mmCIF file of C-alpha atoms in Angstrom:
data_model
loop_
_atom_site.group_PDB
_atom_site.id
_atom_site.type_symbol
_atom_site.label_atom_id
_atom_site.label_comp_id
_atom_site.label_asym_id
_atom_site.label_seq_id
_atom_site.Cartn_x
_atom_site.Cartn_y
_atom_site.Cartn_z
ATOM 1 C CA MET W 1 9.950 2.766 16.061
ATOM 2 C CA PHE W 2 7.043 2.266 13.071
ATOM 3 C CA ASP W 3 4.556 -0.667 12.908
ATOM 4 C CA ILE W 4 3.202 -2.073 9.215
ATOM 5 C CA TYR W 5 -0.344 -0.109 9.649
ATOM 6 C CA ASN W 6 1.052 2.899 10.911
ATOM 7 C CA ARG W 7 0.688 4.912 7.265
ATOM 8 C CA ARG W 8 -2.238 6.983 6.097
ATOM 9 C CA TYR W 9 -3.493 4.893 3.003
ATOM 10 C CA THR W 10 -6.765 5.572 1.234
ATOM 11 C CA GLY W 11 -8.553 2.281 1.570
ATOM 12 C CA SER W 12 -6.667 0.948 4.172
ATOM 13 C CA LYS W 13 -8.430 -2.224 6.150
ATOM 14 C CA ALA W 14 -6.841 -1.595 9.106
ATOM 15 C CA LYS W 15 -9.386 -0.813 11.347
ATOM 16 C CA LEU W 16 -11.804 -3.227 10.080
ATOM 17 C CA MET W 17 -9.320 -6.426 10.108
ATOM 18 C CA GLU W 18 -11.133 -7.938 13.302
ATOM 19 C CA TRP W 19 -14.438 -7.999 11.759
ATOM 20 C CA ILE W 20 -12.495 -9.880 7.804
ATOM 21 C CA ARG W 21 -10.538 -12.033 9.782
ATOM 22 C CA ASN W 22 -13.442 -12.808 11.987
ATOM 23 C CA LEU W 23 -15.432 -13.554 8.945
ATOM 24 C CA ILE W 24 -12.764 -15.353 6.515
ATOM 25 C CA LEU W 25 -12.081 -17.969 9.758
ATOM 26 C CA GLU W 26 -15.840 -18.574 10.136
ATOM 27 C CA ASN W 27 -16.071 -19.312 5.941
ATOM 28 C CA CYS W 28 -12.891 -20.415 5.045
ATOM 29 C CA GLN W 29 -10.779 -23.476 5.620
ATOM 30 C CA GLY W 30 -6.669 -24.068 3.874
ATOM 31 C CA GLU W 31 -3.435 -23.527 4.475
ATOM 32 C CA SER W 32 -2.184 -20.650 1.933
ATOM 33 C CA PHE W 33 -3.197 -17.143 1.873
ATOM 34 C CA PHE W 34 -3.072 -14.969 -1.403
ATOM 35 C CA ASP W 35 -3.157 -11.057 -0.997
ATOM 36 C CA ILE W 36 -3.512 -10.087 -4.312
ATOM 37 C CA PHE W 37 -4.339 -6.418 -4.071
ATOM 38 C CA ALA W 38 -2.049 -5.924 -0.925
ATOM 39 C CA GLY W 39 -2.179 -2.127 -0.528
ATOM 40 C CA THR W 40 -0.308 -1.306 3.159
ATOM 41 C CA GLY W 41 0.078 -4.884 4.061
ATOM 42 C CA VAL W 42 -1.916 -5.063 6.594
ATOM 43 C CA VAL W 43 -4.335 -8.096 5.609
ATOM 44 C CA THR W 44 -2.110 -10.125 5.866
ATOM 45 C CA TYR W 45 -0.472 -8.914 9.020
ATOM 46 C CA TYR W 46 -3.379 -9.730 10.669
ATOM 47 C CA MET W 47 -3.960 -12.926 9.222
ATOM 48 C CA LEU W 48 0.072 -14.299 9.711
ATOM 49 C CA ASN W 49 -0.878 -16.646 12.533
ATOM 50 C CA ASP W 50 -3.824 -17.978 10.911
ATOM 51 C CA PHE W 51 -1.877 -19.645 7.494
ATOM 52 C CA ASN W 52 1.475 -20.924 6.859
ATOM 53 C CA GLU W 53 1.918 -20.057 3.107
ATOM 54 C CA PHE W 54 1.231 -16.395 2.322
ATOM 55 C CA TYR W 55 1.767 -14.459 -1.385
ATOM 56 C CA ILE W 56 1.329 -10.822 -1.262
ATOM 57 C CA ASN W 57 1.273 -8.543 -4.083
ATOM 58 C CA ASP W 58 0.705 -4.811 -5.124
ATOM 59 C CA PHE W 59 1.705 -3.367 -8.547
ATOM 60 C CA LEU W 60 3.188 -0.194 -6.419
ATOM 61 C CA TYR W 61 7.157 -0.285 -6.177
ATOM 62 C CA SER W 62 6.711 1.625 -2.581
ATOM 63 C CA ASN W 63 4.159 -1.221 -1.188
ATOM 64 C CA GLU W 64 7.015 -3.947 -2.457
ATOM 65 C CA VAL W 65 9.600 -2.199 -0.171
ATOM 66 C CA ILE W 66 7.630 -2.341 2.491
ATOM 67 C CA TYR W 67 6.602 -6.070 2.273
ATOM 68 C CA LYS W 68 10.019 -7.218 1.993
ATOM 69 C CA ALA W 69 10.765 -4.708 4.949
ATOM 70 C CA PHE W 70 8.131 -6.162 7.341
ATOM 71 C CA PHE W 71 7.647 -9.440 6.016
ATOM 72 C CA GLU W 72 10.425 -11.415 4.365
ATOM 73 C CA ASN W 73 13.120 -13.749 6.281
ATOM 74 C CA ALA W 74 16.189 -12.498 5.926
ATOM 75 C CA SER W 75 19.448 -11.476 8.555
ATOM 76 C CA PHE W 76 19.582 -7.534 9.319
ATOM 77 C CA ASP W 77 21.782 -6.056 11.841
ATOM 78 C CA ILE W 78 19.548 -3.792 14.325
ATOM 79 C CA ASN W 79 22.652 -2.491 16.050
ATOM 80 C CA LYS W 80 24.205 -1.079 12.275
ATOM 81 C CA LEU W 81 20.200 0.432 11.651
ATOM 82 C CA ASN W 82 20.145 2.001 14.696
ATOM 83 C CA VAL W 83 23.306 3.956 14.092
ATOM 84 C CA LEU W 84 22.311 5.046 10.832
ATOM 85 C CA LYS W 85 19.144 6.195 12.643
ATOM 86 C CA GLN W 86 21.393 8.636 14.831
ATOM 87 C CA GLU W 87 22.930 10.098 11.890
ATOM 88 C CA TYR W 88 20.579 10.683 10.054
ATOM 89 C CA ASN W 89 18.555 12.769 13.361
ATOM 90 C CA ASP W 90 21.850 14.705 13.866
ATOM 91 C CA ILE W 91 22.073 15.646 10.150
ATOM 92 C CA ASN W 92 22.319 19.706 10.195
ATOM 93 C CA ILE W 93 23.325 22.185 7.188
ATOM 94 C CA LEU W 94 22.600 20.413 3.722
ATOM 95 C CA GLU W 95 22.872 21.415 0.036
ATOM 96 C CA GLU W 96 19.381 21.634 -1.924
ATOM 97 C CA ASN W 97 19.313 17.970 -4.082
ATOM 98 C CA TYR W 98 16.000 16.829 -6.270
ATOM 99 C CA VAL W 99 13.743 16.280 -3.529
ATOM 100 C CA SER W 100 14.640 20.123 -2.221
ATOM 101 C CA VAL W 101 14.454 21.451 -5.135
ATOM 102 C CA ASN W 102 10.998 19.512 -6.228
ATOM 103 C CA PHE W 103 9.145 19.430 -2.788
ATOM 104 C CA GLY W 104 10.303 21.530 -0.581
ATOM 105 C CA ASN W 105 8.096 24.279 1.120
ATOM 106 C CA LYS W 106 5.380 21.904 -0.701
ATOM 107 C CA TYR W 107 5.058 18.565 0.383
ATOM 108 C CA PHE W 108 7.840 19.037 3.048
ATOM 109 C CA SER W 109 9.732 21.976 4.739
ATOM 110 C CA ILE W 110 12.877 23.131 2.887
ATOM 111 C CA ASN W 111 15.521 21.839 5.284
ATOM 112 C CA ASP W 112 13.206 18.531 5.760
ATOM 113 C CA SER W 113 13.232 18.196 1.909
ATOM 114 C CA LYS W 114 16.981 18.215 2.037
ATOM 115 C CA LYS W 115 17.156 15.738 4.729
ATOM 116 C CA ILE W 116 15.025 13.250 2.682
ATOM 117 C CA GLY W 117 16.906 13.862 -0.291
ATOM 118 C CA TYR W 118 20.294 13.241 1.480
ATOM 119 C CA ILE W 119 19.002 9.900 3.506
ATOM 120 C CA ARG W 120 17.341 8.578 0.097
ATOM 121 C CA GLU W 121 20.709 9.179 -2.096
ATOM 122 C CA ASN W 122 23.021 7.912 1.235
ATOM 123 C CA ILE W 123 21.160 4.701 1.174
ATOM 124 C CA ASP W 124 22.143 3.857 -2.689
ATOM 125 C CA SER W 125 25.599 4.379 -1.543
ATOM 126 C CA LEU W 126 25.689 2.496 1.655
ATOM 127 C CA MET W 127 24.082 -0.186 -0.780
ATOM 128 C CA LYS W 128 26.509 0.590 -3.629
ATOM 129 C CA HIS W 129 29.456 -0.270 -1.443
ATOM 130 C CA ASN W 130 28.231 -3.009 0.463
ATOM 131 C CA ILE W 131 27.861 -1.771 3.613
ATOM 132 C CA ILE W 132 24.057 -2.771 3.927
ATOM 133 C CA ASN W 133 22.596 -6.175 2.216
ATOM 134 C CA ASP W 134 19.295 -6.383 0.500
ATOM 135 C CA LYS W 135 17.140 -6.623 4.033
ATOM 136 C CA GLU W 136 18.579 -3.114 5.730
ATOM 137 C CA TYR W 137 18.440 -1.484 2.406
ATOM 138 C CA HIS W 138 14.333 -1.979 1.968
ATOM 139 C CA ILE W 139 14.175 -1.414 5.671
ATOM 140 C CA LEU W 140 16.178 1.901 5.564
ATOM 141 C CA ILE W 141 13.614 2.487 2.703
ATOM 142 C CA ALA W 142 10.191 1.543 3.915
ATOM 143 C CA SER W 143 11.900 3.911 7.411
ATOM 144 C CA LEU W 144 12.457 6.668 5.476
ATOM 145 C CA LEU W 145 8.834 6.058 3.783
ATOM 146 C CA TYR W 146 6.659 5.937 7.076
ATOM 147 C CA SER W 147 8.768 8.776 8.309
ATOM 148 C CA MET W 148 8.400 11.620 5.234
ATOM 149 C CA ASP W 149 4.128 10.323 5.889
ATOM 150 C CA ARG W 150 4.307 10.719 9.004
ATOM 151 C CA ILE W 151 5.023 14.755 8.803
ATOM 152 C CA SER W 152 4.286 15.547 4.955
ATOM 153 C CA ASN W 153 1.786 18.659 4.076
ATOM 154 C CA THR W 154 -0.563 16.675 3.412
ATOM 155 C CA VAL W 155 -4.616 15.083 3.616
ATOM 156 C CA GLY W 156 -2.982 11.522 3.784
ATOM 157 C CA HIS W 157 -1.956 11.019 0.106
ATOM 158 C CA TYR W 158 -0.176 13.026 -2.570
ATOM 159 C CA ASP W 159 -2.542 14.167 -4.916
ATOM 160 C CA ALA W 160 -1.859 17.620 -3.490
ATOM 161 C CA TYR W 161 -0.490 19.383 -0.783
ATOM 162 C CA ILE W 162 -1.659 21.865 2.011
ATOM 163 C CA LYS W 163 -0.800 25.366 0.649
ATOM 164 C CA LYS W 164 1.009 27.265 3.228
ATOM 165 C CA GLU W 165 3.351 30.247 3.502
ATOM 166 C CA LYS W 166 6.089 28.285 4.974
ATOM 167 C CA VAL W 167 6.278 24.604 5.575
ATOM 168 C CA GLN W 168 7.863 23.737 9.308
ATOM 169 C CA ASP W 169 10.525 21.679 10.088
ATOM 170 C CA GLN W 170 9.266 18.002 11.710
ATOM 171 C CA PHE W 171 11.180 15.212 9.974
ATOM 172 C CA ILE W 172 12.188 12.311 12.750
ATOM 173 C CA PHE W 173 13.974 9.486 11.007
ATOM 174 C CA ASP W 174 12.505 6.379 12.905
ATOM 175 C CA LEU W 175 13.076 2.668 12.083
ATOM 176 C CA ILE W 176 9.790 0.365 11.161
ATOM 177 C CA LYS W 177 9.445 -2.879 13.328
ATOM 178 C CA PRO W 178 10.115 -5.631 11.057
ATOM 179 C CA ILE W 179 7.724 -8.790 12.294
ATOM 180 C CA VAL W 180 9.541 -11.856 12.995
ATOM 181 C CA ASN W 181 7.655 -14.728 11.524
ATOM 182 C CA ASP W 182 8.548 -18.787 9.903
ATOM 183 C CA LYS W 183 5.870 -18.352 7.595
ATOM 184 C CA ASP W 184 6.425 -19.367 3.536
ATOM 185 C CA ILE W 185 6.551 -15.421 2.120
ATOM 186 C CA TYR W 186 6.501 -15.234 -1.295
ATOM 187 C CA ILE W 187 6.465 -10.733 -2.168
ATOM 188 C CA PHE W 188 4.964 -9.850 -5.650
ATOM 189 C CA ARG W 189 4.680 -6.607 -7.259
ATOM 190 C CA ASP W 190 2.592 -7.622 -10.882
ATOM 191 C CA ASP W 191 -0.464 -7.376 -12.605
ATOM 192 C CA SER W 192 -3.018 -9.049 -10.949
ATOM 193 C CA ASN W 193 -4.626 -10.270 -13.700
ATOM 194 C CA THR W 194 -0.866 -11.952 -14.573
ATOM 195 C CA LEU W 195 -0.177 -13.185 -11.426
ATOM 196 C CA ALA W 196 -3.913 -14.688 -10.633
ATOM 197 C CA LYS W 197 -3.058 -17.364 -13.668
ATOM 198 C CA LYS W 198 0.502 -18.868 -12.295
ATOM 199 C CA ILE W 199 -0.425 -18.940 -8.361
ATOM 200 C CA HIS W 200 -3.032 -21.345 -7.036
ATOM 201 C CA ALA W 201 -3.660 -20.477 -3.157
ATOM 202 C CA ASP W 202 -6.515 -21.912 -0.717
ATOM 203 C CA ILE W 203 -7.900 -17.829 -0.248
ATOM 204 C CA VAL W 204 -7.785 -15.498 -2.195
ATOM 205 C CA PHE W 205 -8.129 -12.184 -0.812
ATOM 206 C CA PHE W 206 -8.707 -8.962 -2.853
ATOM 207 C CA ASP W 207 -9.908 -5.364 -2.386
ATOM 208 C CA PRO W 208 -9.325 -3.740 -5.782
ATOM 209 C CA PRO W 209 -9.264 0.229 -6.431
ATOM 210 C CA TYR W 210 -13.133 0.722 -7.390
ATOM 211 C CA ASN W 211 -12.705 4.747 -8.035
ATOM 212 C CA SER W 212 -11.001 6.199 -10.732
ATOM 213 C CA ARG W 213 -8.298 7.941 -8.421
ATOM 214 C CA GLN W 214 -4.980 5.668 -9.481
ATOM 215 C CA TYR W 215 -2.878 4.917 -7.068
ATOM 216 C CA SER W 216 -0.268 5.783 -8.807
ATOM 217 C CA ARG W 217 -0.574 8.722 -8.950
ATOM 218 C CA PHE W 218 -2.124 9.251 -5.457
ATOM 219 C CA TYR W 219 1.596 8.239 -3.764
ATOM 220 C CA HIS W 220 3.950 9.168 -6.687
ATOM 221 C CA VAL W 221 6.397 11.195 -3.956
ATOM 222 C CA LEU W 222 6.344 7.736 -2.170
ATOM 223 C CA GLU W 223 6.987 5.811 -5.517
ATOM 224 C CA ASN W 224 9.613 8.683 -6.712
ATOM 225 C CA ILE W 225 11.259 8.402 -3.318
ATOM 226 C CA THR W 226 11.489 4.539 -3.749
ATOM 227 C CA THR W 227 12.417 3.927 -7.267
ATOM 228 C CA TRP W 228 14.998 7.541 -7.247
ATOM 229 C CA HIS W 229 14.665 7.323 -11.110
ATOM 230 C CA LYS W 230 14.788 11.690 -10.651
ATOM 231 C CA PRO W 231 12.177 11.903 -13.269
ATOM 232 C CA GLU W 232 11.173 15.275 -14.351
ATOM 233 C CA LEU W 233 8.344 16.753 -12.770
ATOM 234 C CA TYR W 234 5.086 18.512 -13.961
ATOM 235 C CA GLY W 235 2.128 20.618 -12.620
ATOM 236 C CA VAL W 236 0.878 21.739 -9.269
ATOM 237 C CA ALA W 237 1.366 18.794 -7.262
ATOM 238 C CA MET W 238 5.132 17.847 -8.697
ATOM 239 C CA LYS W 239 4.180 14.435 -10.555
ATOM 240 C CA PRO W 240 5.963 12.747 -12.944
ATOM 241 C CA LYS W 241 4.788 11.780 -16.227
ATOM 242 C CA GLU W 242 1.997 8.942 -16.431
ATOM 243 C CA GLU W 243 3.163 5.218 -15.682
ATOM 244 C CA ASN W 244 1.431 2.334 -13.966
ATOM 245 C CA MET W 245 -2.130 3.016 -14.615
ATOM 246 C CA SER W 246 -4.637 0.345 -13.169
ATOM 247 C CA ASP W 247 -7.869 -1.249 -15.346
ATOM 248 C CA TYR W 248 -9.862 -1.115 -12.047
ATOM 249 C CA CYS W 249 -9.687 2.836 -11.762
ATOM 250 C CA ARG W 250 -11.459 3.152 -15.113
ATOM 251 C CA ASN W 251 -14.651 1.960 -16.932
ATOM 252 C CA ALA W 252 -12.987 -0.855 -17.805
ATOM 253 C CA ALA W 253 -13.123 -2.231 -14.221
ATOM 254 C CA PRO W 254 -16.033 -5.116 -14.482
ATOM 255 C CA ILE W 255 -14.114 -6.610 -17.200
ATOM 256 C CA VAL W 256 -10.951 -6.860 -15.497
ATOM 257 C CA PHE W 257 -12.262 -7.502 -12.230
ATOM 258 C CA LYS W 258 -14.050 -10.930 -14.428
ATOM 259 C CA ASP W 259 -11.087 -11.845 -16.207
ATOM 260 C CA LEU W 260 -9.437 -11.679 -12.823
ATOM 261 C CA VAL W 261 -12.458 -13.863 -10.960
ATOM 262 C CA ASP W 262 -12.488 -16.610 -13.920
ATOM 263 C CA ASN W 263 -8.489 -17.024 -13.561
ATOM 264 C CA LEU W 264 -8.101 -17.776 -10.103
ATOM 265 C CA THR W 265 -7.293 -21.110 -9.196
ATOM 266 C CA CYS W 266 -8.632 -21.557 -5.442
ATOM 267 C CA ARG W 267 -10.557 -23.109 -2.938
ATOM 268 C CA TYR W 268 -12.009 -19.493 -1.573
ATOM 269 C CA ILE W 269 -12.245 -15.664 -2.955
ATOM 270 C CA VAL W 270 -12.904 -12.834 -0.242
ATOM 271 C CA VAL W 271 -13.331 -9.328 -2.014
ATOM 272 C CA THR W 272 -13.703 -6.277 0.012
ATOM 273 C CA TYR W 273 -15.966 -3.608 -1.317
ATOM 274 C CA ASN W 274 -17.388 -0.034 -0.305
ATOM 275 C CA ASN W 275 -20.449 1.612 -1.128
ATOM 276 C CA THR W 276 -19.440 4.794 -2.561
ATOM 277 C CA TYR W 277 -20.962 4.703 -5.897
ATOM 278 C CA THR W 278 -23.382 7.230 -5.491
ATOM 279 C CA SER W 279 -20.859 9.638 -4.379
ATOM 280 C CA LYS W 280 -20.883 13.271 -4.920
ATOM 281 C CA SER W 281 -17.262 13.450 -6.016
ATOM 282 C CA SER W 282 -17.005 11.626 -9.405
ATOM 283 C CA SER W 283 -13.744 10.569 -8.394
ATOM 284 C CA SER W 284 -14.718 8.668 -5.624
ATOM 285 C CA LYS W 285 -17.859 6.605 -7.299
ATOM 286 C CA ASN W 286 -17.100 3.316 -8.005
ATOM 287 C CA LYS W 287 -16.402 1.806 -11.440
ATOM 288 C CA MET W 288 -18.246 -1.398 -9.746
ATOM 289 C CA THR W 289 -21.817 -1.150 -8.410
ATOM 290 C CA LEU W 290 -22.556 -4.287 -5.763
ATOM 291 C CA GLU W 291 -24.429 -5.532 -8.380
ATOM 292 C CA GLN W 292 -21.666 -6.677 -10.301
ATOM 293 C CA ILE W 293 -19.432 -7.667 -8.422
ATOM 294 C CA GLN W 294 -21.620 -10.171 -6.664
ATOM 295 C CA ASP W 295 -23.343 -11.491 -9.989
ATOM 296 C CA ILE W 296 -19.629 -11.923 -11.471
ATOM 297 C CA LEU W 297 -18.790 -14.362 -8.065
ATOM 298 C CA SER W 298 -21.865 -15.828 -7.846
ATOM 299 C CA SER W 299 -20.435 -17.708 -11.178
ATOM 300 C CA LYS W 300 -17.650 -18.903 -10.025
ATOM 301 C CA GLY W 301 -19.152 -20.984 -6.894
ATOM 302 C CA LYS W 302 -21.485 -19.958 -3.441
ATOM 303 C CA THR W 303 -21.682 -16.498 -2.305
ATOM 304 C CA LYS W 304 -22.277 -15.042 1.212
ATOM 305 C CA VAL W 305 -22.463 -10.973 1.400
ATOM 306 C CA PHE W 306 -21.793 -9.493 4.790
ATOM 307 C CA LYS W 307 -21.640 -5.753 5.864
ATOM 308 C CA LYS W 308 -21.277 -3.322 8.327
ATOM 309 C CA ASN W 309 -21.176 0.435 8.967
ATOM 310 C CA HIS W 310 -18.314 2.712 8.925
ATOM 311 C CA ASN W 311 -16.584 6.054 8.248
ATOM 312 C CA ALA W 312 -14.804 5.704 5.147
ATOM 313 C CA PHE W 313 -11.534 7.836 4.611
ATOM 314 C CA ASN W 314 -12.443 11.150 3.629
ATOM 315 C CA SER W 315 -9.855 13.934 2.482
ATOM 316 C CA GLY W 316 -12.329 16.759 2.799
ATOM 317 C CA LYS W 317 -14.210 17.085 -0.532
ATOM 318 C CA THR W 318 -16.527 13.712 -0.202
ATOM 319 C CA ASP W 319 -19.895 13.507 1.451
ATOM 320 C CA LEU W 320 -20.206 9.825 1.964
ATOM 321 C CA LYS W 321 -23.614 8.938 3.867
ATOM 322 C CA ASP W 322 -24.231 6.005 5.124
ATOM 323 C CA HIS W 323 -21.335 4.502 3.984
ATOM 324 C CA LYS W 324 -20.756 0.675 4.569
ATOM 325 C CA GLU W 325 -18.481 -1.814 4.006
ATOM 326 C CA TYR W 326 -19.351 -5.414 2.697
ATOM 327 C CA VAL W 327 -17.243 -8.453 2.196
ATOM 328 C CA PHE W 328 -18.269 -10.939 -0.077
ATOM 329 C CA ILE W 329 -17.473 -14.872 0.575
ATOM 330 C CA THR W 330 -17.162 -17.055 -2.674
ATOM 331 C CA GLU W 331 -16.727 -20.951 -1.635
ATOM 332 C CA VAL W 332 -15.069 -21.434 -5.237
ATOM 333 C CA GLN W 333 -17.378 -24.446 -7.539
ATOM 334 C CA ASN W 334 -14.486 -27.423 -7.928
ATOM 335 C CA GLY W 335 -11.630 -24.652 -6.395
#
């Protein structure tokens, strides 16, 4: 079974969470935690025993489904899910479908693509005929995404696939392991700056994208499978038309970052940052400097800065020397 951290994801903080968690517990107090750019969801996962109320937000459809699958307190029948798992793994000969036509022998083998397309269609059919409930639906979709991600013919994201004469069959459908908890957890898929004006939490954590790599484009295959709108796809990478684009990946990043900080109602702000501002790859360069972030946070309250050496995610083209991760913790004045 898959745990929530069993993903390849750009900027994931899974390997840094022991350090980050300790900093938060040593420097912050409160009962509620707001993960406003939640990404993989691992930050909330690692903080789950430390607070009573959680708000989790991300603008990707695939991440929203994953949060609901792992965190949402709702009933599900594990025996039913295991029967479906076995059925999906027993699939043999299948017809062509949307996934195999577009992604076959690219991101996945032809046969694996047929299986993925069939399973995705079947999950919708099960939901339509009330054979599964909402929680089971989210678990099955998340399980499909994790199973795909494990064997995808990529370097860890879907901006491109690895060119091969033939992609080998590898797909095995496995289930995620939902997280049993008794916490109050609220899940959102919203614009972070809009949501910031509506939520009050003691601690707000954010790790926004800092470079030009748009996550909706990096993970377009997972988004496509999740929404299942079957859009027309373009180019070598087989991407849909642009949508769900973030200003944090553009030159406006310092402006939207300041707007977000200014509109937060909280006691503490925790921000993570990595120093790729001088990267040789233009797409990896930060849209905000460390100094800009520190100045914006300091205008909100007393700010401490912590740093740690860390080997960053690297898709093979980015040369990052002396890479460091930073954590800013701001005690908000009149928060």
